[in-house]
Amino acid sequence: TPGMLTAARRRLVHLQPLRDEAAIMLRQVSGSQIAVEANDLNTAITTADGTVVACGDYVLCQVASLDLVTSDIIRNYATDPGIRPGDQFMTNDPYVGTLHQPDVVVVAPVFHEGTLVAWCGSTVHQPDVGGPATGGLALDAGSIFDEPLPVPPVRIVEHDRIRRDIERGYLIRSRTPRLNALDLAGQIAANRAAVAAIQQLCRRYGTETVIAAMDHLVDVAERQLRARLRELPDGRWRHVSYLEHGAPAPDNSDVYAVRLAATKRGDELVLDFSGSSPQAPGAINAAYPALVNFAVASVLVYLCADLLWVPGAVARVVKIISREGTVVHAAWPAGVAMSTATSCQAIRVSVNACLSRMLEGSAELARLAMASCQSSGAGGGVLSGVSRSGEPFGSMTLDELTGGGGATLLLDGVDSSGSTTSPGASCANVEVNESYLPVLYLRRAELADSAGPGRQRGGVGCVIALRPHGTDEPIRVVSFAQGLQHPAAVGLDGGDPGRQSMFYAGGVEVVDDLLAGGRGEPALPLPDAAARLTGDAVHLAVTQGGGGYGDPLERDPAAVLSDVEDGLVSVAGADRDYGVVLVRAGATSWTVDREATTARRRLVRSDRIGGREPAAPVAHRPGRRLTNALDLVDGPGGRHIACARCAAPLSPVDGNPYLAMAVVEGPVHEVAPLPARYPGSERFVIRRLHCPSCASRIEVQVSLRSDPVVQTVAPIA
């Protein structure tokens, strides 16, 4: 009846209890700290054709493309071996639909009275899925044959019973078979719980009603997203993110660019990644499903923050364009196991930057724009070896999820908050990691000056130090190895990027010197496959901070002083990054020197434009909002782009206003939170772009020194 359909729709709009119950079931059965402590997992529900209707808030980017897995099964297995009640299928094939090989997906069809109603799915990052390197990640992989060989979808459960032959064949690949078996059992149990819950809905409301209600939910979410896009001005936004892989090369051939051009017309959005670099020889590439996962998850987080999160609706509205054979859409048999910490993070940052600049075009929706969070792979890695008892061990610590969140128009970023596309994930407890791994933590603490400065600053990242404990054998340390040569977490509206990460495995003297402030920027080696911890050696990692929002010179000096008192900004950083001069107020306290701060900020603004006196701001914005800092203005000479603060014209509407801006360029090492450099970092620069008239900060770009300034915003007719 109509009343029953309305009730079912209302119930299905709130599928969170169902998906969360499945996730709780998974965590209760699993014994891995990756699942139990860090929540590196997710669950989802799809329609019968695989359209993702609901997904958990854990690692959002693990399930946004679950439709690719289910559609592969429907396409290939409908008649042989068939799809029946009580079946479940497992895969870790990144060329089919998972992020990378360690992320194992298990899906189950939901039948009621002979009708395929839906699918349920669960994903867990399992500790080790085989391959030459423990944890499945290999810096020196030349192709997927140097990584864990993926398992295409295979029926792991038949007639509601685990197929022991398939399970045995899967587990024998792993160095951690007991943990993997528990994860697999948890995923199967989670799917069973979800199947039973949906069947209960069918018994209560009828199968046709439940199917119609799920379709309705996707329709509603699609309408919401299209309405959101219609509220925003049409335009084109660009961003470039950089990755490094291999030893620095004179021709920069070790640097790979993820290039995104996002175009919005009416209620449609196109994300075009086809300009990205050709694929790398090794592990940093993303297969197409990973591109879809991170792009869709980023749209949900950065554009649909206050809307329904229905991945299947995004797929109807957003067109993703890519080119096979690139670093974001690799062709078989490219290595892709490290994609989640490398190319996928660059995909997220690029979508984040473009969508946030799009939101800035609306006075009402600009409040939703958010600078980039940390790059979740930065500072992280896999530790492996043999314990004193002779047992092999190998796992991520998940310490890299202590990076900072991005700032918004009104709020500072959240300190040590992790990745936005993994909203429910968290770093594992120190004591838990020490129980799984033969290590002793020396430090895990928030790190001053790691956040991107801005009117609203980004969230700070963390510093982590640990050493071997309880083993006489070397501990292998495989780094995720991105964000070391340059910052990666972009700022917005003139805010600086979050500061770069750090990775070191070696002598305690170097570590102590770095943590004490250093005696002169030591050159640290780039991570490689041979990195080991032995004896008293220490593993040091720094996670990135979040990007800042707005001109740092506009930050309230009282807020800067508060950050200094909380240990989030140093006294030197207050002066360097914010132009705030602090003086002693006591043995352990500081106060703002208001007069010196005013003079310091006036000098910095003048230096931005070659020593000239900055123009005064106008009382009202001169035209239609393009971004927070730029307006479209109709004048006697035609429409042009102008500074929103002082009304100075910068270019014709079809020109490039960034070419007229005053650029202050500096090396990236000047913003590193600890005094160290890596080979290759000298190739990257931070470009701070200012209005040539009033000296207001308009944008900050991280770039190869040889690359041009990017025109990040362009109106279209």
XYZ file of C-alpha atoms in Angstrom:
717
model
C 0.000 0.000 0.000
C 1.118 3.652 -0.345
C 1.385 3.895 3.436
C 3.624 0.818 3.612
C 5.784 2.149 0.779
C 6.189 5.477 2.595
C 7.153 3.680 5.802
C 9.620 1.463 3.989
C 11.155 4.460 2.255
C 11.521 6.198 5.596
C 13.166 3.107 7.042
C 15.517 2.732 4.080
C 16.580 6.379 4.183
C 18.019 5.426 7.558
C 19.924 2.305 6.548
C 22.730 3.305 8.884
C 21.634 0.955 11.693
C 21.657 -1.986 9.257
C 25.048 -1.235 7.755
C 26.502 -0.374 11.167
C 25.249 -3.640 12.663
C 27.090 -5.459 9.898
C 30.266 -3.495 10.621
C 29.972 -4.219 14.342
C 29.581 -7.903 13.569
C 32.692 -7.778 11.387
C 34.772 -6.105 14.098
C 33.584 -8.502 16.809
C 34.611 -11.561 14.822
C 37.871 -10.192 13.411
C 40.997 -10.209 15.549
C 43.192 -7.883 13.503
C 44.117 -4.506 14.987
C 43.702 -3.080 11.479
C 39.996 -3.885 11.638
C 39.272 -3.791 15.363
C 41.332 -0.745 16.350
C 41.742 1.255 13.164
C 38.379 0.497 11.491
C 40.109 -0.029 8.158
C 36.917 -1.639 6.853
C 33.476 -0.864 5.545
C 30.117 -2.372 4.678
C 27.614 -1.501 1.977
C 24.216 -2.353 0.507
C 23.432 -2.224 -3.206
C 20.422 -2.749 -5.404
C 20.079 -5.948 -7.412
C 22.059 -4.431 -10.298
C 24.847 -3.306 -7.945
C 23.989 0.376 -7.476
C 25.408 1.327 -4.064
C 22.521 2.565 -1.923
C 24.149 2.787 1.504
C 27.647 2.490 2.872
C 29.312 2.871 6.218
C 31.242 5.885 7.439
C 34.458 3.962 8.043
C 36.741 3.900 4.975
C 34.295 5.438 2.533
C 36.528 4.962 -0.497
C 36.564 1.157 -0.070
C 32.971 0.619 -1.185
C 32.017 3.499 -3.487
C 32.644 1.294 -6.528
C 31.201 -1.942 -5.161
C 28.937 -1.945 -8.207
C 31.988 -2.848 -10.312
C 32.447 -6.032 -8.267
C 28.803 -7.085 -8.377
C 28.447 -6.268 -12.071
C 31.522 -8.409 -12.802
C 29.956 -11.325 -10.931
C 26.602 -10.877 -12.683
C 28.269 -10.606 -16.085
C 30.575 -13.608 -15.699
C 28.913 -15.979 -13.250
C 25.154 -15.728 -13.856
C 25.022 -19.225 -15.354
C 28.371 -20.760 -14.404
C 28.799 -21.248 -11.480
C 25.515 -19.373 -10.960
C 24.348 -16.928 -8.286
C 22.130 -18.524 -5.641
C 20.791 -17.881 -2.141
C 23.443 -18.582 0.480
C 26.334 -17.676 -1.868
C 29.112 -15.223 -1.108
C 31.907 -14.168 -3.444
C 35.380 -12.959 -2.485
C 37.912 -10.900 -4.463
C 40.918 -8.667 -3.954
C 41.407 -7.837 -7.627
C 42.023 -4.088 -8.068
C 41.374 -4.407 -11.788
C 37.875 -5.707 -10.999
C 36.723 -3.453 -8.188
C 38.859 -3.310 -5.034
C 41.240 -0.507 -4.099
C 44.350 -2.685 -3.962
C 45.194 -6.287 -3.164
C 45.204 -5.989 0.675
C 41.594 -4.722 0.584
C 39.560 -7.927 0.386
C 35.912 -7.624 -0.683
C 33.220 -10.197 0.083
C 29.742 -9.735 -1.420
C 26.538 -11.705 -0.943
C 23.351 -11.667 -3.044
C 20.106 -11.108 -1.152
C 17.218 -13.287 -2.353
C 13.664 -13.292 -1.091
C 11.141 -15.769 -2.425
C 13.356 -16.409 -5.442
C 13.884 -12.762 -6.378
C 17.292 -11.095 -6.288
C 16.560 -8.043 -4.169
C 19.973 -6.587 -3.341
C 23.626 -7.268 -2.570
C 25.515 -6.823 0.680
C 29.239 -6.272 0.777
C 32.074 -5.891 3.254
C 35.702 -4.875 2.896
C 38.701 -5.210 5.213
C 42.325 -4.295 4.739
C 43.869 -7.645 5.644
C 47.366 -7.748 7.216
C 49.106 -9.758 4.498
C 47.790 -11.248 1.262
C 51.020 -12.705 -0.040
C 53.506 -11.530 -2.607
C 57.229 -10.839 -2.278
C 56.855 -8.170 0.453
C 55.059 -8.587 3.776
C 51.888 -6.521 3.811
C 51.607 -6.702 0.042
C 53.364 -3.381 -0.582
C 56.644 -3.289 -2.493
C 58.457 -0.068 -3.325
C 60.479 -1.780 -6.030
C 57.637 -3.581 -7.814
C 57.975 -3.447 -11.582
C 54.527 -4.877 -12.267
C 51.685 -6.640 -10.497
C 53.714 -9.861 -10.723
C 56.035 -8.344 -8.101
C 53.038 -7.848 -5.804
C 50.371 -10.174 -4.403
C 48.655 -11.786 -7.371
C 45.002 -10.781 -7.169
C 42.152 -13.230 -6.740
C 39.297 -12.544 -9.167
C 35.791 -13.017 -7.756
C 35.423 -16.585 -6.487
C 32.559 -18.236 -4.597
C 33.872 -18.562 -1.036
C 30.489 -19.467 0.520
C 28.068 -21.966 -1.009
C 24.714 -22.945 0.519
C 25.686 -20.675 3.433
C 28.787 -22.771 4.203
C 32.391 -21.684 3.713
C 34.113 -23.583 0.952
C 37.202 -24.851 2.757
C 39.056 -25.594 -0.462
C 38.761 -21.999 -1.630
C 39.531 -20.638 1.828
C 42.600 -22.849 2.117
C 43.867 -21.785 -1.294
C 43.476 -18.153 -0.307
C 45.019 -18.361 3.169
C 48.107 -20.288 2.065
C 49.260 -17.128 0.263
C 49.431 -15.172 3.501
C 52.106 -14.765 6.174
C 49.291 -14.001 8.640
C 46.776 -16.768 7.855
C 45.116 -16.803 11.269
C 44.368 -13.084 11.221
C 43.206 -13.281 7.614
C 40.918 -16.191 8.484
C 39.346 -14.131 11.267
C 38.886 -11.141 8.972
C 37.296 -13.371 6.347
C 34.989 -14.953 8.923
C 34.016 -11.476 10.126
C 33.167 -10.352 6.614
C 31.058 -13.436 5.960
C 29.240 -12.990 9.269
C 28.633 -9.305 8.523
C 27.114 -10.149 5.156
C 24.907 -12.816 6.719
C 23.595 -10.262 9.219
C 22.881 -7.748 6.452
C 21.169 -10.370 4.267
C 18.929 -11.401 7.166
C 18.014 -7.774 7.924
C 17.015 -7.031 4.323
C 15.016 -10.258 4.114
C 13.204 -9.164 7.271
C 12.282 -5.892 5.535
C 10.968 -7.893 2.593
C 8.792 -10.025 4.853
C 7.439 -6.927 6.563
C 6.830 -4.664 3.558
C 7.009 -6.953 0.544
C 9.797 -7.490 -1.940
C 8.490 -5.040 -4.533
C 8.153 -2.331 -1.899
C 11.724 -2.767 -0.663
C 13.092 -2.685 -4.205
C 11.058 0.439 -4.979
C 12.195 2.074 -1.752
C 15.875 1.515 -2.539
C 15.389 2.907 -6.044
C 13.588 5.880 -4.490
C 16.513 6.547 -2.166
C 18.926 6.729 -5.097
C 16.481 9.012 -6.945
C 16.207 11.379 -3.969
C 19.979 11.572 -3.535
C 20.389 12.230 -7.263
C 17.868 15.087 -7.099
C 19.674 16.560 -4.094
C 23.039 16.486 -5.853
C 21.664 17.979 -9.064
C 19.979 20.736 -7.074
C 23.271 21.447 -5.316
C 25.060 21.762 -8.658
C 22.377 24.092 -10.043
C 23.006 26.407 -7.081
C 26.623 26.830 -8.143
C 27.933 28.894 -11.059
C 29.136 27.080 -14.147
C 32.874 26.954 -14.559
C 36.043 24.958 -14.915
C 38.496 24.248 -12.113
C 41.947 22.687 -12.348
C 44.415 21.152 -9.958
C 47.735 19.323 -10.259
C 49.052 16.926 -7.597
C 52.516 15.407 -7.766
C 53.852 11.950 -6.906
C 57.429 10.677 -6.865
C 58.515 7.125 -7.569
C 62.113 6.015 -7.735
C 65.379 7.883 -7.447
C 65.318 11.557 -8.502
C 66.099 11.908 -12.211
C 67.611 14.946 -13.968
C 64.645 15.086 -16.351
C 62.090 14.692 -13.528
C 60.916 11.425 -15.061
C 60.444 10.081 -11.524
C 57.727 12.707 -10.911
C 54.165 11.865 -11.921
C 51.364 14.406 -12.151
C 47.700 13.773 -11.439
C 45.913 16.465 -13.436
C 42.217 17.140 -12.993
C 39.964 19.478 -14.951
C 36.514 19.653 -13.336
C 33.755 21.210 -15.447
C 30.292 22.055 -14.133
C 27.410 22.949 -16.443
C 23.908 23.122 -15.078
C 23.328 20.014 -12.977
C 26.130 17.893 -14.416
C 29.763 17.560 -13.354
C 32.651 16.136 -15.374
C 35.903 15.081 -13.694
C 38.532 14.759 -16.417
C 41.785 13.064 -15.362
C 42.956 12.305 -18.894
C 45.824 14.798 -18.691
C 47.568 12.783 -15.968
C 51.047 11.322 -16.483
C 51.609 7.917 -18.084
C 51.620 5.084 -15.565
C 54.683 4.401 -13.457
C 56.684 1.187 -13.800
C 55.745 0.173 -10.277
C 53.349 0.219 -7.419
C 52.032 3.786 -7.188
C 49.495 3.475 -10.020
C 45.750 3.304 -9.486
C 43.570 0.896 -11.424
C 40.270 2.290 -12.718
C 38.155 1.049 -9.768
C 40.429 2.917 -7.340
C 39.990 6.086 -9.395
C 36.215 5.672 -9.206
C 36.281 4.866 -5.483
C 38.282 7.913 -4.500
C 36.572 10.277 -6.922
C 33.070 9.270 -5.795
C 34.040 9.272 -2.114
C 35.556 12.735 -2.517
C 32.398 14.056 -4.169
C 30.356 12.730 -1.246
C 32.652 14.296 1.352
C 33.422 17.645 -0.271
C 30.233 18.425 -2.206
C 27.520 16.453 -0.399
C 28.557 17.082 3.203
C 24.998 17.938 4.273
C 23.214 15.720 1.723
C 22.456 12.014 1.536
C 25.567 9.919 0.978
C 24.469 7.536 -1.772
C 27.378 6.551 -4.054
C 25.017 5.206 -6.706
C 23.468 8.653 -7.102
C 26.877 10.251 -7.666
C 27.524 7.824 -10.514
C 24.398 9.125 -12.275
C 25.422 12.779 -12.029
C 29.223 12.821 -12.202
C 31.078 11.666 -15.303
C 34.634 10.465 -14.752
C 36.916 10.720 -17.787
C 40.297 9.024 -17.776
C 42.848 7.589 -20.152
C 43.979 3.991 -19.786
C 47.707 3.702 -19.278
C 47.984 6.678 -16.930
C 48.963 6.804 -13.283
C 45.251 7.120 -12.331
C 43.968 4.457 -14.767
C 46.693 1.877 -15.116
C 46.676 -0.849 -17.734
C 47.298 -4.455 -16.719
C 49.795 -5.627 -15.515
C 50.924 -2.397 -13.842
C 51.695 -2.592 -10.131
C 48.962 -0.931 -8.066
C 49.375 -2.210 -4.506
C 50.522 1.153 -3.111
C 47.810 3.157 -4.861
C 45.800 3.945 -1.733
C 48.708 5.861 -0.203
C 49.934 7.487 -3.411
C 47.927 8.082 -6.598
C 44.611 7.723 -4.787
C 45.576 10.438 -2.330
C 46.497 12.684 -5.249
C 43.094 11.938 -6.800
C 41.371 12.901 -3.544
C 43.385 16.107 -3.141
C 42.646 17.128 -6.737
C 38.895 16.537 -6.419
C 38.953 18.265 -3.026
C 40.665 21.365 -4.453
C 38.406 21.665 -7.495
C 35.123 21.120 -5.661
C 36.061 23.472 -2.833
C 36.901 26.243 -5.293
C 33.583 25.520 -6.985
C 31.763 25.953 -3.660
C 33.519 29.271 -3.131
C 31.530 30.575 -6.093
C 28.429 30.647 -3.876
C 28.199 32.992 -0.891
C 25.904 30.527 0.860
C 27.759 27.310 0.055
C 31.302 28.625 0.558
C 30.942 27.561 4.200
C 31.153 23.922 2.995
C 34.490 24.389 1.228
C 37.308 22.566 3.016
C 41.047 22.601 2.504
C 42.764 19.245 2.089
C 43.391 16.881 4.949
C 46.624 14.985 5.344
C 47.637 12.456 2.723
C 46.880 9.255 4.587
C 49.872 7.342 3.248
C 52.415 9.922 4.276
C 54.600 8.866 7.171
C 53.096 5.380 7.228
C 54.341 1.958 6.288
C 54.475 -1.744 7.042
C 56.692 -3.334 9.697
C 57.584 -7.006 9.288
C 60.056 -9.628 10.418
C 60.403 -12.539 12.823
C 59.826 -12.340 16.580
C 62.032 -13.999 19.191
C 59.582 -16.895 19.304
C 60.190 -17.487 15.607
C 56.718 -16.264 14.594
C 56.541 -14.070 11.502
C 54.811 -10.726 11.962
C 53.758 -8.031 9.559
C 51.304 -5.187 9.765
C 50.682 -1.526 9.232
C 50.755 0.555 12.400
C 48.152 2.994 11.008
C 50.148 5.812 12.603
C 49.760 7.692 9.338
C 46.110 8.356 10.277
C 47.278 10.946 12.818
C 47.598 13.688 10.202
C 45.593 16.902 10.368
C 42.283 17.898 8.820
C 41.712 20.794 6.436
C 40.451 24.187 7.572
C 37.162 25.691 6.407
C 35.888 29.220 5.930
C 34.924 29.469 9.595
C 36.809 26.756 11.484
C 40.339 25.506 12.007
C 41.103 22.009 10.798
C 40.837 19.233 13.356
C 44.190 18.245 14.826
C 45.490 14.690 14.238
C 42.116 13.740 12.759
C 43.051 11.487 9.828
C 41.664 11.367 6.309
C 38.272 12.796 5.306
C 37.574 9.930 2.902
C 38.044 7.538 5.831
C 35.819 9.361 8.350
C 35.395 6.374 10.665
C 38.990 5.154 10.565
C 41.528 5.933 13.257
C 45.066 5.117 14.278
C 45.506 2.024 16.420
C 46.259 2.415 20.097
C 49.993 2.445 20.879
C 49.730 -0.421 23.367
C 47.777 -2.514 20.877
C 50.445 -2.019 18.222
C 53.092 -3.010 20.750
C 51.151 -6.197 21.464
C 51.054 -7.131 17.762
C 54.523 -5.940 16.788
C 57.920 -6.265 18.546
C 58.375 -2.499 18.880
C 58.464 0.074 21.640
C 57.009 3.528 21.028
C 59.229 6.374 22.130
C 56.880 9.139 21.061
C 53.554 9.792 19.376
C 52.600 13.419 19.755
C 51.135 16.336 17.844
C 53.820 18.361 16.087
C 54.079 22.141 16.183
C 54.149 23.993 12.831
C 52.951 20.957 10.874
C 49.583 22.549 10.037
C 49.038 24.726 6.992
C 48.883 28.372 8.119
C 45.818 30.396 7.219
C 43.184 32.747 8.574
C 41.846 29.439 9.776
C 44.775 27.083 10.203
C 44.797 23.428 9.230
C 44.942 20.676 11.808
C 48.388 19.645 12.982
C 49.951 16.290 12.188
C 52.027 14.122 14.495
C 55.545 12.872 15.068
C 56.029 9.160 15.779
C 59.200 7.444 16.956
C 59.591 3.733 17.740
C 62.367 1.168 17.971
C 62.700 -2.648 17.974
C 61.738 -4.397 21.193
C 61.433 -8.123 21.728
C 63.257 -9.300 18.644
C 66.899 -9.787 17.715
C 66.134 -9.958 14.007
C 66.032 -6.915 11.696
C 62.623 -5.335 11.229
C 61.827 -4.488 7.643
C 60.231 -1.056 7.194
C 58.340 -0.439 3.944
C 57.402 3.214 3.595
C 54.388 4.537 1.740
C 56.939 7.174 0.678
C 54.794 10.100 -0.519
C 54.722 13.698 0.641
C 58.397 13.656 1.630
C 59.815 15.929 -1.063
C 56.964 18.437 -1.040
C 53.703 19.276 0.784
C 50.627 17.521 -0.585
C 47.626 18.767 1.455
C 46.449 21.831 -0.465
C 45.256 25.016 1.244
C 42.442 27.255 -0.012
C 41.772 30.968 -0.502
C 45.405 31.882 0.149
C 45.986 29.341 2.905
C 49.240 27.409 2.909
C 49.380 23.638 2.354
C 49.765 21.289 5.269
C 53.418 20.603 5.885
C 55.170 17.622 4.362
C 55.685 14.270 5.996
C 58.897 12.552 7.029
C 60.258 9.034 7.100
C 63.566 7.857 8.526
C 64.933 4.562 9.779
C 68.382 4.802 11.313
C 70.592 6.124 14.053
C 69.142 7.533 17.243
C 71.564 10.481 17.103
C 69.980 11.770 13.882
C 66.505 11.357 15.344
C 67.398 13.165 18.566
C 68.954 15.990 16.557
C 65.879 16.378 14.362
C 63.500 16.389 17.303
C 65.666 18.951 19.095
C 65.487 21.349 16.172
C 68.516 20.198 14.232
C 71.854 21.759 13.563
C 71.342 22.390 9.892
C 68.888 20.433 7.728
C 70.503 17.010 7.311
C 69.963 15.239 4.012
C 67.872 12.144 4.708
C 67.843 9.194 2.306
C 64.667 8.427 0.411
C 63.037 5.184 1.595
C 63.854 2.053 -0.351
C 63.095 -1.648 -0.190
C 66.229 -2.308 1.883
C 65.200 -0.195 4.905
C 65.669 -2.105 8.171
C 65.594 -1.415 11.908
C 68.257 -3.198 13.944
C 69.616 -2.834 17.454
C 69.017 0.689 18.774
C 67.908 2.120 15.442
C 64.782 4.280 15.480
C 61.927 4.665 13.015
C 60.863 8.307 12.822
C 57.728 9.403 10.962
C 55.919 12.718 10.617
C 52.347 12.861 9.342
C 51.161 15.797 7.292
C 49.076 18.621 8.638
C 45.896 19.851 6.992
C 45.733 22.790 4.599
C 44.986 26.291 5.834
C 42.130 28.529 4.698
C 42.587 32.232 3.960
C 45.500 34.642 4.257
C 47.572 33.799 7.380
C 48.126 37.541 7.979
C 44.392 37.815 8.683
C 44.460 35.323 11.560
C 43.560 36.813 14.925
C 46.833 37.274 16.858
C 45.055 36.005 19.965
C 44.342 32.707 18.152
C 48.010 32.435 17.181
C 49.038 33.037 20.809
C 46.589 30.345 21.935
C 48.134 27.905 19.451
C 51.602 28.710 20.776
C 50.428 28.109 24.335
C 48.956 24.763 23.237
C 52.183 23.710 21.517
C 50.620 23.708 18.033
C 52.630 26.647 16.677
C 56.161 27.641 17.692
C 57.144 31.190 18.577
C 59.278 31.318 15.445
C 56.363 29.922 13.405
C 54.039 32.624 14.746
C 56.387 35.274 13.312
C 57.316 33.460 10.077
C 53.874 32.172 9.100
C 51.437 34.663 10.660
C 53.444 37.852 11.171
C 52.643 37.731 14.881
C 55.410 38.967 17.198
C 55.400 37.426 20.665
C 57.343 38.651 23.686
C 57.936 37.088 27.055
C 55.276 37.661 29.690
C 56.920 35.382 32.217
C 59.224 32.417 32.514
C 56.859 30.145 30.570
C 54.335 32.480 28.997
C 54.094 34.851 26.044
C 52.026 37.837 24.997
C 51.355 39.540 21.653
C 53.312 42.691 20.890
C 50.474 44.458 19.076
C 52.498 47.333 17.696
C 55.308 45.100 16.427
C 52.773 42.698 14.922
C 51.031 45.485 13.016
C 54.375 46.714 11.686
C 55.497 43.200 10.779
C 52.321 42.442 8.856
C 52.469 45.785 7.033
C 56.028 45.007 5.949
C 55.104 41.479 4.751
C 52.220 42.828 2.670
C 54.439 45.461 1.096
C 57.123 42.872 0.306
C 54.540 40.760 -1.533
C 54.190 43.453 -4.204
C 57.754 44.652 -4.491
C 57.836 47.118 -1.608
C 54.860 49.225 -2.721
C 52.131 50.475 -0.424
C 49.110 48.135 -0.770
C 45.845 49.622 -2.013
C 42.995 49.982 0.433
C 40.075 47.530 0.284
C 36.717 48.621 -1.147
C 33.551 48.650 0.935
C 31.693 46.087 -1.177
C 32.663 43.312 -3.566
C 32.846 44.757 -7.081
C 30.923 42.084 -8.991
C 29.625 38.518 -9.096
C 31.498 36.107 -6.912
C 33.937 33.775 -8.713
C 35.865 32.611 -5.618
C 36.374 34.080 -2.173
C 39.140 36.235 -3.649
C 38.002 36.897 -7.247
C 34.936 38.526 -8.824
C 33.463 38.731 -12.324
C 32.885 42.421 -13.024
C 30.987 44.153 -15.842
C 32.819 47.326 -16.862
C 33.066 49.815 -19.734
C 35.657 47.630 -21.458
C 33.591 44.484 -21.039
C 33.476 41.765 -18.414
C 36.701 41.117 -16.539
C 38.064 39.272 -13.509
C 38.999 41.475 -10.574
C 40.289 41.247 -7.021
C 37.268 40.941 -4.730
C 39.021 42.938 -2.001
C 40.214 46.057 -3.865
C 38.443 45.749 -7.259
C 41.722 45.873 -9.188
C 41.198 44.342 -12.668
C 43.371 41.296 -13.348
C 42.334 39.974 -16.771
C 39.497 39.845 -19.308
C 36.859 37.246 -18.542
C 38.399 34.876 -21.071
C 41.960 35.625 -19.956
C 44.186 34.243 -17.205
C 44.130 36.420 -14.064
C 46.897 34.345 -12.481
C 49.421 35.775 -14.957
C 48.826 39.238 -13.477
C 49.323 38.206 -9.872
C 52.401 38.979 -7.809
C 54.157 35.675 -7.173
C 56.422 35.058 -4.202
C 58.222 31.774 -4.798
C 60.203 29.834 -2.239
C 61.705 26.369 -1.755
C 59.543 23.733 -0.098
C 62.136 22.876 2.534
C 61.512 26.235 4.210
C 58.160 24.959 5.482
C 59.228 21.462 6.590
C 58.157 20.907 10.229
C 61.494 19.318 11.119
C 64.814 20.526 9.643
C 65.574 17.926 7.012
C 65.643 17.592 3.234
C 65.206 14.698 0.841
C 66.889 14.275 -2.538
C 64.685 15.824 -5.194
C 62.947 18.333 -2.927
C 64.919 21.168 -4.526
C 62.808 20.702 -7.683
C 59.608 21.773 -5.930
C 58.550 25.280 -4.967
C 55.722 26.954 -3.092
C 54.188 29.790 -5.097
C 52.149 32.313 -3.162
C 49.994 34.407 -5.494
C 48.832 37.892 -4.465
C 46.759 40.728 -5.828
C 49.349 43.120 -7.339
C 47.364 46.086 -6.016
C 46.279 45.323 -2.433
C 48.701 42.404 -1.754
C 45.921 40.136 -0.506
C 46.814 36.450 -0.755
C 44.704 34.796 -3.464
C 46.150 31.313 -3.780
C 49.082 29.058 -2.895
C 50.360 26.398 -5.294
C 52.944 23.653 -4.834
C 54.641 22.956 -8.131
C 57.649 21.638 -9.923
C 59.950 24.604 -10.427
C 59.800 23.990 -14.192
C 55.980 23.908 -14.390
C 53.869 27.026 -15.003
C 51.380 28.574 -12.591
C 48.051 26.726 -12.886
C 44.900 28.651 -13.785
C 42.791 26.935 -11.173
C 39.505 28.784 -11.827
C 37.942 29.797 -15.133
C 34.344 30.886 -15.827
C 32.596 29.373 -18.830
C 29.708 30.682 -20.882
